[in-house]
GROMACS .gro file of N, CA and C in nm:
model
  243
    1MET      N    1   9.179  14.262  11.154
    1MET     CA    2   9.187  14.131  11.064
    1MET      C    3   9.136  14.014  11.199
    2ALA      N    4   9.155  14.021  11.319
    2ALA     CA    5   9.171  13.967  11.377
    2ALA      C    6   8.981  13.873  11.406
    3THR      N    7   8.889  13.932  11.322
    3THR     CA    8   8.771  13.950  11.326
    3THR      C    9   8.755  13.823  11.227
    4ASN      N   10   8.849  13.879  11.104
    4ASN     CA   11   8.871  13.739  10.990
    4ASN      C   12   8.884  13.600  11.087
    5THR      N   13   9.008  13.592  11.145
    5THR     CA   14   9.080  13.464  11.208
    5THR      C   15   8.914  13.389  11.326
    6LEU      N   16   8.911  13.493  11.405
    6LEU     CA   17   8.796  13.460  11.481
    6LEU      C   18   8.670  13.404  11.378
    7ASN      N   19   8.657  13.423  11.280
    7ASN     CA   20   8.491  13.377  11.192
    7ASN      C   21   8.583  13.240  11.118
    8THR      N   22   8.695  13.244  11.103
    8THR     CA   23   8.764  13.130  11.071
    8THR      C   24   8.760  13.005  11.185
    9THR      N   25   8.775  13.055  11.284
    9THR     CA   26   8.789  12.975  11.370
    9THR      C   27   8.671  12.907  11.406
   10ASP      N   28   8.582  13.039  11.430
   10ASP     CA   29   8.476  12.953  11.446
   10ASP      C   30   8.338  12.857  11.348
   11TYR      N   31   8.420  12.872  11.245
   11TYR     CA   32   8.327  12.797  11.106
   11TYR      C   33   8.411  12.651  11.133
   12TYR      N   34   8.513  12.650  11.142
   12TYR     CA   35   8.603  12.503  11.087
   12TYR      C   36   8.541  12.407  11.253
   13VAL      N   37   8.552  12.503  11.391
   13VAL     CA   38   8.454  12.468  11.524
   13VAL      C   39   8.311  12.433  11.537
   14GLU      N   40   8.237  12.520  11.419
   14GLU     CA   41   8.096  12.424  11.393
   14GLU      C   42   8.116  12.342  11.301
   15MET      N   43   8.191  12.319  11.184
   15MET     CA   44   8.172  12.216  11.097
   15MET      C   45   8.298  12.094  11.195
   16LEU      N   46   8.429  12.090  11.273
   16LEU     CA   47   8.413  11.948  11.325
   16LEU      C   48   8.347  11.968  11.459
   17SER      N   49   8.211  11.961  11.499
   17SER     CA   50   8.175  11.977  11.615
   17SER      C   51   8.044  11.842  11.560
   18THR      N   52   8.025  11.814  11.441
   18THR     CA   53   7.973  11.656  11.453
   18THR      C   54   8.004  11.502  11.455
   19LEU      N   55   8.160  11.553  11.504
   19LEU     CA   56   8.265  11.447  11.494
   19LEU      C   57   8.234  11.441  11.617
   20SER      N   58   8.308  11.281  11.607
   20SER     CA   59   8.285  11.181  11.737
   20SER      C   60   8.449  11.262  11.825
   21ASN      N   61   8.466  11.249  11.960
   21ASN     CA   62   8.542  11.262  12.083
   21ASN      C   63   8.667  11.216  12.045
   22THR      N   64   8.693  11.071  11.952
   22THR     CA   65   8.813  10.992  11.848
   22THR      C   66   8.820  11.092  11.787
   23GLU      N   67   8.716  11.082  11.669
   23GLU     CA   68   8.767  11.185  11.567
   23GLU      C   69   8.812  11.328  11.570
   24LYS      N   70   8.745  11.378  11.680
   24LYS     CA   71   8.814  11.513  11.715
   24LYS      C   72   8.978  11.502  11.808
   25LEU      N   73   8.982  11.406  11.875
   25LEU     CA   74   9.115  11.383  11.924
   25LEU      C   75   9.247  11.357  11.752
   26GLU      N   76   9.172  11.212  11.690
   26GLU     CA   77   9.260  11.213  11.633
   26GLU      C   78   9.324  11.355  11.427
   27VAL      N   79   9.239  11.439  11.493
   27VAL     CA   80   9.211  11.570  11.400
   27VAL      C   81   9.303  11.678  11.480
   28ILE      N   82   9.312  11.687  11.650
   28ILE     CA   83   9.419  11.789  11.712
   28ILE      C   84   9.604  11.679  11.710
   29ALA      N   85   9.575  11.570  11.675
   29ALA     CA   86   9.712  11.526  11.679
   29ALA      C   87   9.740  11.532  11.515
   30LYS      N   88   9.690  11.574  11.414
   30LYS     CA   89   9.717  11.584  11.310
   30LYS      C   90   9.773  11.709  11.264
   31LEU      N   91   9.654  11.782  11.372
   31LEU     CA   92   9.730  11.933  11.376
   31LEU      C   93   9.863  11.946  11.479
   32ILE      N   94   9.892  11.940  11.558
   32ILE     CA   95   9.996  11.948  11.652
   32ILE      C   96  10.111  11.887  11.545
   33GLU      N   97  10.094  11.790  11.504
   33GLU     CA   98  10.202  11.697  11.422
   33GLU      C   99  10.187  11.790  11.306
   34SER      N  100  10.153  11.860  11.245
   34SER     CA  101  10.194  11.966  11.123
   34SER      C  102  10.226  12.083  11.178
   35MET      N  103  10.214  12.119  11.325
   35MET     CA  104  10.288  12.210  11.374
   35MET      C  105  10.420  12.211  11.367
   36LYS      N  106  10.480  12.058  11.448
   36LYS     CA  107  10.556  12.091  11.464
   36LYS      C  108  10.679  12.091  11.346
   37PRO      N  109  10.835  12.126  11.374
   37PRO     CA  110  10.902  12.164  11.250
   37PRO      C  111  10.987  12.009  11.224
   38LYS      N  112  10.969  12.007  11.056
   38LYS     CA  113  11.020  11.920  10.946
   38LYS      C  114  11.146  11.851  11.001
   39LYS      N  115  11.152  11.710  11.027
   39LYS     CA  116  11.305  11.699  11.004
   39LYS      C  117  11.378  11.720  10.871
   40LYS      N  118  11.519  11.768  10.850
   40LYS     CA  119  11.543  11.747  10.774
   40LYS      C  120  11.641  11.614  10.693
   41THR      N  121  11.586  11.520  10.601
   41THR     CA  122  11.684  11.405  10.643
   41THR      C  123  11.811  11.417  10.516
   42LYS      N  124  11.864  11.296  10.547
   42LYS     CA  125  12.013  11.319  10.452
   42LYS      C  126  11.989  11.202  10.375
   43LYS      N  127  12.007  11.202  10.249
   43LYS     CA  128  11.942  11.121  10.156
   43LYS      C  129  12.122  11.022  10.142
   44ILE      N  130  12.152  10.943  10.154
   44ILE     CA  131  12.254  10.897  10.152
   44ILE      C  132  12.242  10.756  10.058
   45THR      N  133  12.296  10.780   9.947
   45THR     CA  134  12.308  10.590   9.878
   45THR      C  135  12.373  10.578   9.913
   46ASN      N  136  12.419  10.411   9.863
   46ASN     CA  137  12.534  10.331   9.850
   46ASN      C  138  12.657  10.312   9.827
   47LEU      N  139  12.719  10.422   9.798
   47LEU     CA  140  12.822  10.462   9.774
   47LEU      C  141  12.916  10.536   9.859
   48LYS      N  142  12.820  10.622   9.957
   48LYS     CA  143  12.869  10.719  10.045
   48LYS      C  144  12.817  10.582  10.175
   49MET      N  145  12.737  10.444  10.166
   49MET     CA  146  12.760  10.377  10.325
   49MET      C  147  12.862  10.301  10.287
   50LEU      N  148  12.903  10.335  10.143
   50LEU     CA  149  12.996  10.179  10.152
   50LEU      C  150  13.148  10.350  10.233
   51LYS      N  151  13.144  10.439  10.181
   51LYS     CA  152  13.272  10.510  10.141
   51LYS      C  153  13.265  10.539  10.352
   52ASP      N  154  13.189  10.540  10.401
   52ASP     CA  155  13.201  10.527  10.520
   52ASP      C  156  13.222  10.367  10.605
   53PHE      N  157  13.268  10.283  10.563
   53PHE     CA  158  13.360  10.180  10.615
   53PHE      C  159  13.447  10.139  10.472
   54GLU      N  160  13.517  10.230  10.467
   54GLU     CA  161  13.633  10.228  10.320
   54GLU      C  162  13.768  10.219  10.472
   55GLY      N  163  13.800  10.135  10.439
   55GLY     CA  164  13.956  10.115  10.522
   55GLY      C  165  13.929  10.023  10.653
   56SER      N  166  13.772   9.959  10.626
   56SER     CA  167  13.777   9.889  10.759
   56SER      C  168  13.802   9.757  10.716
   57TRP      N  169  13.754   9.713  10.596
   57TRP     CA  170  13.816   9.590  10.548
   57TRP      C  171  13.930   9.497  10.568
   58GLY      N  172  14.082   9.601  10.609
   58GLY     CA  173  14.183   9.569  10.618
   58GLY      C  174  14.318   9.572  10.522
   59GLU      N  175  14.249   9.674  10.414
   59GLU     CA  176  14.340   9.621  10.311
   59GLU      C  177  14.320   9.828  10.235
   60ASP      N  178  14.423   9.841  10.204
   60ASP     CA  179  14.423   9.984  10.169
   60ASP      C  180  14.335   9.969   9.975
   61LEU      N  181  14.230   9.948  10.022
   61LEU     CA  182  14.193   9.949   9.796
   61LEU      C  183  14.072  10.081   9.874
   62SER      N  184  14.034  10.111   9.800
   62SER     CA  185  13.921  10.188   9.756
   62SER      C  186  13.763  10.159   9.749
   63VAL      N  187  13.671  10.223   9.812
   63VAL     CA  188  13.586  10.164   9.791
   63VAL      C  189  13.491  10.140   9.641
   64GLU      N  190  13.570  10.162   9.588
   64GLU     CA  191  13.597  10.153   9.421
   64GLU      C  192  13.656  10.063   9.368
   65GLU      N  193  13.732  10.045   9.430
   65GLU     CA  194  13.865   9.889   9.419
   65GLU      C  195  13.814   9.765   9.446
   66TYR      N  196  13.708   9.847   9.574
   66TYR     CA  197  13.682   9.650   9.682
   66TYR      C  198  13.527   9.640   9.594
   67VAL      N  199  13.493   9.691   9.532
   67VAL     CA  200  13.349   9.672   9.434
   67VAL      C  201  13.349   9.636   9.360
   68ALA      N  202  13.477   9.661   9.278
   68ALA     CA  203  13.563   9.637   9.149
   68ALA      C  204  13.518   9.522   9.192
   69ASN      N  205  13.613   9.442   9.302
   69ASN     CA  206  13.695   9.326   9.328
   69ASN      C  207  13.580   9.225   9.397
   70LEU      N  208  13.429   9.287   9.468
   70LEU     CA  209  13.375   9.226   9.465
   70LEU      C  210  13.305   9.168   9.336
   71ARG      N  211  13.245   9.240   9.205
   71ARG     CA  212  13.154   9.308   9.154
   71ARG      C  213  13.282   9.117   9.033
   72SER      N  214  13.362   9.117   9.021
   72SER     CA  215  13.466   9.029   9.003
   72SER      C  216  13.452   8.875   9.014
   73THR      N  217  13.402   8.845   9.148
   73THR     CA  218  13.337   8.708   9.247
   73THR      C  219  13.289   8.669   9.169
   74ILE      N  220  13.130   8.750   9.170
   74ILE     CA  221  13.034   8.726   9.142
   74ILE      C  222  12.982   8.633   9.007
   75PRO      N  223  12.957   8.523   8.949
   75PRO     CA  224  12.998   8.431   8.802
   75PRO      C  225  12.911   8.501   8.754
   76SER      N  226  12.916   8.453   8.622
   76SER     CA  227  12.846   8.567   8.522
   76SER      C  228  12.691   8.448   8.536
   77LYS      N  229  12.564   8.464   8.491
   77LYS     CA  230  12.502   8.473   8.443
   77LYS      C  231  12.441   8.365   8.390
   78GLU      N  232  12.521   8.293   8.275
   78GLU     CA  233  12.560   8.255   8.140
   78GLU      C  234  12.598   8.073   8.243
   79VAL      N  235  12.572   8.050   8.328
   79VAL     CA  236  12.637   7.919   8.459
   79VAL      C  237  12.586   7.846   8.354
   80SER      N  238  12.647   7.699   8.279
   80SER     CA  239  12.636   7.585   8.267
   80SER      C  240  12.620   7.513   8.367
   81TRP      N  241  12.538   7.409   8.426
   81TRP     CA  242  12.562   7.298   8.543
   81TRP      C  243  12.566   7.187   8.468
   0.00000   0.00000   0.00000
């Protein structure tokens, strides 16, 4: 199996030999980046973000109640001037 790995490695080195030094460094940087463990990202919803601030507005309202109050202050789209 080591022979196959060596042959594969030699194949890629030969293939990359025509690249400029700058291009080779870019390939190296991408290879290194691909070896790093992937960070797990947390998907944070807007409601979750608001829930983190629950109680920060100084009232004992739930996030849902606070949002409903905010929405009630928005004028309707059918505003006549």
